[in-house]
Amino acid sequence: MNSKLLFRFSLLFFFASLSLVANERQSALVYLNVLRQKSGLIALRSNAQLSKAAKAHARYLVRHQKNGHYEQRGKVGYTGRVPSDRVLRAGYASRAVMENLSVNAQTPKHSIDTLFAAIYHRFVFLDFSNDEIGVGSTVAKKYRKIRSSFVYELGSSTINRLCKRTFPKENGFFYMQNLCRNSTHVIPRTLFLQKQDEIRKKNRPIVFYPYPDAVNVPPVFYTEHPQPLPGSKVSGYPVSVQFNPAFYKKVKLNKFHLFDGSGKEIKQKKILTYANDRNHRFSKLEFAFMPLRRLKYGMTYSVSFEAVADGNKVKKSWEFTTKKPKARLYKITKKRTKLHIEKNEKIVLYFVPRNRKDVLGRVTLSKPLHVRYLDQNTLEVILPHKRSIRGYSLKVAGREVILK
């Protein structure tokens, strides 16, 4: 290949890579907005400065093999210690931003689904006060421990515009400080609250998640930092209720129940509220039903919620359905299990957790089985074309599966 052709090929590869990354970011925003709008929230608009900050932090995480919201000064690619520093450097005027991120997600959808399963991160995506976002993603060119990162920076257009104005101080007024690029810049508190409520009032008064009649809901939650269920590595998908602060001031929870497809109540649970959230992430208007065991695949669950909000009764019942693997599903509960499988068949092995810490580790298998994780308790297995008289074996977490 001559130098001109090589140059043209390199340019084509470069622009194709840029297009792929841009498409990933766009698909992430589209999918997130679908979930928000079905929940009763407005769609988030893309913001160039927030996107610039998100992209920079995504690159930093993969480059330095980190997972978190902090950067270290002096490191290559450093753009700010915390999210507010990074968005200011990218040209955003307001420090009032919220950041969500995940690493090692296979796709934008997988990234967002993982964050929605984590209750604290879900509340960031479902916040009532934000109306714009920047999405950044990076995928490593070679295999590394942290192979991909997706970063989301959420902000408020109304507060950002306030930070571009100047307000002289007057006696008898309260002001918001340390909110804008210039730390001495102040915003009248009444105006700040008014602009914040402008966005909040565009959203539904109460948000239920999973939203009514949702399908393909993941059945499981693993962990997040900080951990809302200390000592637990695997539990059921959280169900949450959020009251919009533009419409409600005080809420008292009366009942919060979850029932499986046969009408049996899920009694192994923890109801998280502002009063008992040890990490102090819940507001007084947020509530979550945390099942202590995984939910079942392909089952419709019913929720019953009752509260008193500003003196008025609020009652809501709704349903959602968990996802079901596309291939044939086998539940593995014994130490040794034999299965008769067709050649070249794709199956799903669900290793039912024996306790709240039971997640899969390293898989030992006979070649040439092709195995991939669907989650930390579930494996997708594809058998080879050729038959084997001895069959194939798979060992993981103290359990063995023989495939004949």
PDB file of N, CA, C and O in Angstrom, residues 173-220:
ATOM      1  N   PHE A 173     -31.659  41.318  51.466  1.00  0.00           N
ATOM      2  CA  PHE A 173     -31.831  40.170  50.563  1.00  0.00           C
ATOM      3  C   PHE A 173     -30.810  39.087  50.894  1.00  0.00           C
ATOM      4  O   PHE A 173     -29.690  39.376  51.326  1.00  0.00           O
ATOM      5  N   PHE A 174     -31.229  37.819  50.677  1.00  0.00           N
ATOM      6  CA  PHE A 174     -30.316  36.691  50.836  1.00  0.00           C
ATOM      7  C   PHE A 174     -29.769  36.303  49.465  1.00  0.00           C
ATOM      8  O   PHE A 174     -30.493  36.354  48.464  1.00  0.00           O
ATOM      9  N   TYR A 175     -28.487  35.900  49.433  1.00  0.00           N
ATOM     10  CA  TYR A 175     -27.837  35.593  48.167  1.00  0.00           C
ATOM     11  C   TYR A 175     -27.198  34.206  48.197  1.00  0.00           C
ATOM     12  O   TYR A 175     -26.773  33.719  49.247  1.00  0.00           O
ATOM     13  N   MET A 176     -27.148  33.572  47.016  1.00  0.00           N
ATOM     14  CA  MET A 176     -26.469  32.298  46.834  1.00  0.00           C
ATOM     15  C   MET A 176     -25.032  32.583  46.411  1.00  0.00           C
ATOM     16  O   MET A 176     -24.801  33.334  45.457  1.00  0.00           O
ATOM     17  N   GLN A 177     -24.058  31.981  47.136  1.00  0.00           N
ATOM     18  CA  GLN A 177     -22.655  32.172  46.816  1.00  0.00           C
ATOM     19  C   GLN A 177     -22.011  30.852  46.395  1.00  0.00           C
ATOM     20  O   GLN A 177     -22.576  29.777  46.579  1.00  0.00           O
ATOM     21  N   ASN A 178     -20.813  30.936  45.828  1.00  0.00           N
ATOM     22  CA  ASN A 178     -20.038  29.758  45.406  1.00  0.00           C
ATOM     23  C   ASN A 178     -20.828  28.865  44.450  1.00  0.00           C
ATOM     24  O   ASN A 178     -20.699  27.641  44.469  1.00  0.00           O
ATOM     25  N   LEU A 179     -21.644  29.501  43.622  1.00  0.00           N
ATOM     26  CA  LEU A 179     -22.481  28.755  42.690  1.00  0.00           C
ATOM     27  C   LEU A 179     -21.995  28.900  41.249  1.00  0.00           C
ATOM     28  O   LEU A 179     -22.296  28.062  40.400  1.00  0.00           O
ATOM     29  N   CYS A 180     -21.186  29.923  41.005  1.00  0.00           N
ATOM     30  CA  CYS A 180     -20.783  30.238  39.633  1.00  0.00           C
ATOM     31  C   CYS A 180     -19.264  30.194  39.476  1.00  0.00           C
ATOM     32  O   CYS A 180     -18.532  29.984  40.449  1.00  0.00           O
ATOM     33  N   ARG A 181     -18.809  30.403  38.243  1.00  0.00           N
ATOM     34  CA  ARG A 181     -17.378  30.350  37.944  1.00  0.00           C
ATOM     35  C   ARG A 181     -16.590  31.277  38.874  1.00  0.00           C
ATOM     36  O   ARG A 181     -15.583  30.888  39.452  1.00  0.00           O
ATOM     37  N   ASN A 182     -17.048  32.507  38.995  1.00  0.00           N
ATOM     38  CA  ASN A 182     -16.426  33.466  39.910  1.00  0.00           C
ATOM     39  C   ASN A 182     -17.026  33.258  41.301  1.00  0.00           C
ATOM     40  O   ASN A 182     -18.220  33.469  41.504  1.00  0.00           O
ATOM     41  N   SER A 183     -16.212  32.846  42.256  1.00  0.00           N
ATOM     42  CA  SER A 183     -16.725  32.520  43.591  1.00  0.00           C
ATOM     43  C   SER A 183     -17.333  33.724  44.302  1.00  0.00           C
ATOM     44  O   SER A 183     -18.125  33.571  45.238  1.00  0.00           O
ATOM     45  N   THR A 184     -16.974  34.931  43.861  1.00  0.00           N
ATOM     46  CA  THR A 184     -17.541  36.130  44.489  1.00  0.00           C
ATOM     47  C   THR A 184     -18.879  36.520  43.850  1.00  0.00           C
ATOM     48  O   THR A 184     -19.579  37.393  44.363  1.00  0.00           O
ATOM     49  N   HIS A 185     -19.207  35.880  42.740  1.00  0.00           N
ATOM     50  CA  HIS A 185     -20.464  36.166  42.049  1.00  0.00           C
ATOM     51  C   HIS A 185     -21.631  35.665  42.908  1.00  0.00           C
ATOM     52  O   HIS A 185     -21.609  34.545  43.408  1.00  0.00           O
ATOM     53  N   VAL A 186     -22.657  36.473  43.083  1.00  0.00           N
ATOM     54  CA  VAL A 186     -23.805  36.098  43.911  1.00  0.00           C
ATOM     55  C   VAL A 186     -25.096  36.158  43.093  1.00  0.00           C
ATOM     56  O   VAL A 186     -25.197  36.907  42.121  1.00  0.00           O
ATOM     57  N   ILE A 187     -26.077  35.339  43.525  1.00  0.00           N
ATOM     58  CA  ILE A 187     -27.395  35.308  42.882  1.00  0.00           C
ATOM     59  C   ILE A 187     -28.452  35.450  43.974  1.00  0.00           C
ATOM     60  O   ILE A 187     -28.382  34.752  44.999  1.00  0.00           O
ATOM     61  N   PRO A 188     -29.422  36.347  43.809  1.00  0.00           N
ATOM     62  CA  PRO A 188     -30.492  36.458  44.809  1.00  0.00           C
ATOM     63  C   PRO A 188     -31.173  35.109  45.032  1.00  0.00           C
ATOM     64  O   PRO A 188     -31.535  34.416  44.079  1.00  0.00           O
ATOM     65  N   ARG A 189     -31.322  34.741  46.287  1.00  0.00           N
ATOM     66  CA  ARG A 189     -31.857  33.420  46.618  1.00  0.00           C
ATOM     67  C   ARG A 189     -33.268  33.225  46.078  1.00  0.00           C
ATOM     68  O   ARG A 189     -33.609  32.146  45.574  1.00  0.00           O
ATOM     69  N   THR A 190     -34.103  34.229  46.164  1.00  0.00           N
ATOM     70  CA  THR A 190     -35.483  34.105  45.669  1.00  0.00           C
ATOM     71  C   THR A 190     -35.505  33.859  44.167  1.00  0.00           C
ATOM     72  O   THR A 190     -36.307  33.071  43.669  1.00  0.00           O
ATOM     73  N   LEU A 191     -34.602  34.523  43.436  1.00  0.00           N
ATOM     74  CA  LEU A 191     -34.532  34.339  41.989  1.00  0.00           C
ATOM     75  C   LEU A 191     -34.013  32.936  41.661  1.00  0.00           C
ATOM     76  O   LEU A 191     -34.501  32.292  40.731  1.00  0.00           O
ATOM     77  N   PHE A 192     -33.026  32.473  42.436  1.00  0.00           N
ATOM     78  CA  PHE A 192     -32.494  31.128  42.242  1.00  0.00           C
ATOM     79  C   PHE A 192     -33.600  30.084  42.404  1.00  0.00           C
ATOM     80  O   PHE A 192     -33.763  29.188  41.568  1.00  0.00           O
ATOM     81  N   LEU A 193     -34.370  30.179  43.483  1.00  0.00           N
ATOM     82  CA  LEU A 193     -35.450  29.218  43.736  1.00  0.00           C
ATOM     83  C   LEU A 193     -36.530  29.305  42.664  1.00  0.00           C
ATOM     84  O   LEU A 193     -37.097  28.290  42.247  1.00  0.00           O
ATOM     85  N   GLN A 194     -36.809  30.518  42.212  1.00  0.00           N
ATOM     86  CA  GLN A 194     -37.819  30.707  41.157  1.00  0.00           C
ATOM     87  C   GLN A 194     -37.391  30.017  39.867  1.00  0.00           C
ATOM     88  O   GLN A 194     -38.182  29.304  39.229  1.00  0.00           O
ATOM     89  N   LYS A 195     -36.138  30.185  39.466  1.00  0.00           N
ATOM     90  CA  LYS A 195     -35.642  29.578  38.238  1.00  0.00           C
ATOM     91  C   LYS A 195     -35.508  28.064  38.370  1.00  0.00           C
ATOM     92  O   LYS A 195     -35.716  27.326  37.398  1.00  0.00           O
ATOM     93  N   GLN A 196     -35.176  27.611  39.561  1.00  0.00           N
ATOM     94  CA  GLN A 196     -35.095  26.173  39.797  1.00  0.00           C
ATOM     95  C   GLN A 196     -36.472  25.529  39.649  1.00  0.00           C
ATOM     96  O   GLN A 196     -36.612  24.462  39.039  1.00  0.00           O
ATOM     97  N   ASP A 197     -37.487  26.193  40.171  1.00  0.00           N
ATOM     98  CA  ASP A 197     -38.847  25.672  40.082  1.00  0.00           C
ATOM     99  C   ASP A 197     -39.410  25.744  38.667  1.00  0.00           C
ATOM    100  O   ASP A 197     -40.340  25.012  38.331  1.00  0.00           O
ATOM    101  N   GLU A 198     -38.879  26.638  37.837  1.00  0.00           N
ATOM    102  CA  GLU A 198     -39.323  26.709  36.445  1.00  0.00           C
ATOM    103  C   GLU A 198     -39.160  25.350  35.763  1.00  0.00           C
ATOM    104  O   GLU A 198     -40.027  24.903  35.003  1.00  0.00           O
ATOM    105  N   ILE A 199     -38.038  24.706  36.014  1.00  0.00           N
ATOM    106  CA  ILE A 199     -37.781  23.390  35.429  1.00  0.00           C
ATOM    107  C   ILE A 199     -38.559  22.308  36.165  1.00  0.00           C
ATOM    108  O   ILE A 199     -39.179  21.432  35.550  1.00  0.00           O
ATOM    109  N   ARG A 200     -38.555  22.356  37.477  1.00  0.00           N
ATOM    110  CA  ARG A 200     -39.256  21.333  38.266  1.00  0.00           C
ATOM    111  C   ARG A 200     -40.727  21.221  37.889  1.00  0.00           C
ATOM    112  O   ARG A 200     -41.274  20.126  37.796  1.00  0.00           O
ATOM    113  N   LYS A 201     -41.371  22.370  37.650  1.00  0.00           N
ATOM    114  CA  LYS A 201     -42.804  22.366  37.359  1.00  0.00           C
ATOM    115  C   LYS A 201     -43.153  21.794  35.988  1.00  0.00           C
ATOM    116  O   LYS A 201     -44.320  21.535  35.701  1.00  0.00           O
ATOM    117  N   LYS A 202     -42.151  21.592  35.157  1.00  0.00           N
ATOM    118  CA  LYS A 202     -42.380  20.962  33.854  1.00  0.00           C
ATOM    119  C   LYS A 202     -42.496  19.441  33.986  1.00  0.00           C
ATOM    120  O   LYS A 202     -42.865  18.750  33.031  1.00  0.00           O
ATOM    121  N   ASN A 203     -42.150  18.925  35.171  1.00  0.00           N
ATOM    122  CA  ASN A 203     -42.162  17.486  35.413  1.00  0.00           C
ATOM    123  C   ASN A 203     -43.397  17.063  36.196  1.00  0.00           C
ATOM    124  O   ASN A 203     -44.077  17.879  36.806  1.00  0.00           O
ATOM    125  N   ARG A 204     -43.661  15.780  36.170  1.00  0.00           N
ATOM    126  CA  ARG A 204     -44.794  15.208  36.889  1.00  0.00           C
ATOM    127  C   ARG A 204     -44.627  15.412  38.400  1.00  0.00           C
ATOM    128  O   ARG A 204     -43.503  15.370  38.911  1.00  0.00           O
ATOM    129  N   PRO A 205     -45.714  15.615  39.136  1.00  0.00           N
ATOM    130  CA  PRO A 205     -45.615  15.813  40.594  1.00  0.00           C
ATOM    131  C   PRO A 205     -45.004  14.629  41.340  1.00  0.00           C
ATOM    132  O   PRO A 205     -44.303  14.824  42.321  1.00  0.00           O
ATOM    133  N   ILE A 206     -45.272  13.393  40.881  1.00  0.00           N
ATOM    134  CA  ILE A 206     -44.725  12.209  41.540  1.00  0.00           C
ATOM    135  C   ILE A 206     -44.164  11.273  40.467  1.00  0.00           C
ATOM    136  O   ILE A 206     -44.818  11.047  39.443  1.00  0.00           O
ATOM    137  N   VAL A 207     -42.986  10.731  40.707  1.00  0.00           N
ATOM    138  CA  VAL A 207     -42.357   9.804  39.771  1.00  0.00           C
ATOM    139  C   VAL A 207     -42.236   8.429  40.420  1.00  0.00           C
ATOM    140  O   VAL A 207     -41.692   8.298  41.530  1.00  0.00           O
ATOM    141  N   PHE A 208     -42.765   7.417  39.735  1.00  0.00           N
ATOM    142  CA  PHE A 208     -42.674   6.031  40.184  1.00  0.00           C
ATOM    143  C   PHE A 208     -41.726   5.282  39.252  1.00  0.00           C
ATOM    144  O   PHE A 208     -41.835   5.396  38.029  1.00  0.00           O
ATOM    145  N   TYR A 209     -40.793   4.510  39.860  1.00  0.00           N
ATOM    146  CA  TYR A 209     -39.852   3.765  39.027  1.00  0.00           C
ATOM    147  C   TYR A 209     -39.550   2.400  39.638  1.00  0.00           C
ATOM    148  O   TYR A 209     -39.287   2.339  40.834  1.00  0.00           O
ATOM    149  N   PRO A 210     -39.594   1.311  38.822  1.00  0.00           N
ATOM    150  CA  PRO A 210     -39.921   1.292  37.406  1.00  0.00           C
ATOM    151  C   PRO A 210     -41.303   1.890  37.145  1.00  0.00           C
ATOM    152  O   PRO A 210     -42.227   1.676  37.931  1.00  0.00           O
ATOM    153  N   TYR A 211     -41.432   2.630  36.059  1.00  0.00           N
ATOM    154  CA  TYR A 211     -42.681   3.304  35.747  1.00  0.00           C
ATOM    155  C   TYR A 211     -43.772   2.271  35.460  1.00  0.00           C
ATOM    156  O   TYR A 211     -43.496   1.111  35.125  1.00  0.00           O
ATOM    157  N   PRO A 212     -45.045   2.616  35.623  1.00  0.00           N
ATOM    158  CA  PRO A 212     -46.148   1.670  35.405  1.00  0.00           C
ATOM    159  C   PRO A 212     -46.086   0.993  34.042  1.00  0.00           C
ATOM    160  O   PRO A 212     -45.868   1.642  33.025  1.00  0.00           O
ATOM    161  N   ASP A 213     -46.237  -0.335  34.067  1.00  0.00           N
ATOM    162  CA  ASP A 213     -46.250  -1.186  32.872  1.00  0.00           C
ATOM    163  C   ASP A 213     -44.888  -1.276  32.187  1.00  0.00           C
ATOM    164  O   ASP A 213     -44.806  -1.658  31.010  1.00  0.00           O
ATOM    165  N   ALA A 214     -43.831  -0.938  32.897  1.00  0.00           N
ATOM    166  CA  ALA A 214     -42.484  -1.097  32.338  1.00  0.00           C
ATOM    167  C   ALA A 214     -42.209  -2.580  32.094  1.00  0.00           C
ATOM    168  O   ALA A 214     -42.643  -3.446  32.860  1.00  0.00           O
ATOM    169  N   VAL A 215     -41.492  -2.876  31.028  1.00  0.00           N
ATOM    170  CA  VAL A 215     -41.109  -4.248  30.700  1.00  0.00           C
ATOM    171  C   VAL A 215     -39.589  -4.328  30.571  1.00  0.00           C
ATOM    172  O   VAL A 215     -38.906  -3.306  30.499  1.00  0.00           O
ATOM    173  N   ASN A 216     -39.082  -5.559  30.563  1.00  0.00           N
ATOM    174  CA  ASN A 216     -37.637  -5.788  30.456  1.00  0.00           C
ATOM    175  C   ASN A 216     -36.855  -5.101  31.565  1.00  0.00           C
ATOM    176  O   ASN A 216     -35.727  -4.629  31.360  1.00  0.00           O
ATOM    177  N   VAL A 217     -37.441  -5.059  32.747  1.00  0.00           N
ATOM    178  CA  VAL A 217     -36.777  -4.467  33.908  1.00  0.00           C
ATOM    179  C   VAL A 217     -35.749  -5.467  34.447  1.00  0.00           C
ATOM    180  O   VAL A 217     -36.069  -6.641  34.648  1.00  0.00           O
ATOM    181  N   PRO A 218     -34.517  -5.060  34.682  1.00  0.00           N
ATOM    182  CA  PRO A 218     -33.536  -5.980  35.267  1.00  0.00           C
ATOM    183  C   PRO A 218     -34.036  -6.483  36.620  1.00  0.00           C
ATOM    184  O   PRO A 218     -34.647  -5.724  37.379  1.00  0.00           O
ATOM    185  N   PRO A 219     -33.787  -7.755  36.950  1.00  0.00           N
ATOM    186  CA  PRO A 219     -34.285  -8.292  38.217  1.00  0.00           C
ATOM    187  C   PRO A 219     -33.347  -8.095  39.389  1.00  0.00           C
ATOM    188  O   PRO A 219     -33.668  -8.505  40.506  1.00  0.00           O
ATOM    189  N   VAL A 220     -32.193  -7.450  39.151  1.00  0.00           N
ATOM    190  CA  VAL A 220     -31.145  -7.490  40.168  1.00  0.00           C
ATOM    191  C   VAL A 220     -30.445  -6.151  40.343  1.00  0.00           C
ATOM    192  O   VAL A 220     -30.375  -5.336  39.430  1.00  0.00           O
TER     193      VAL A 220
END
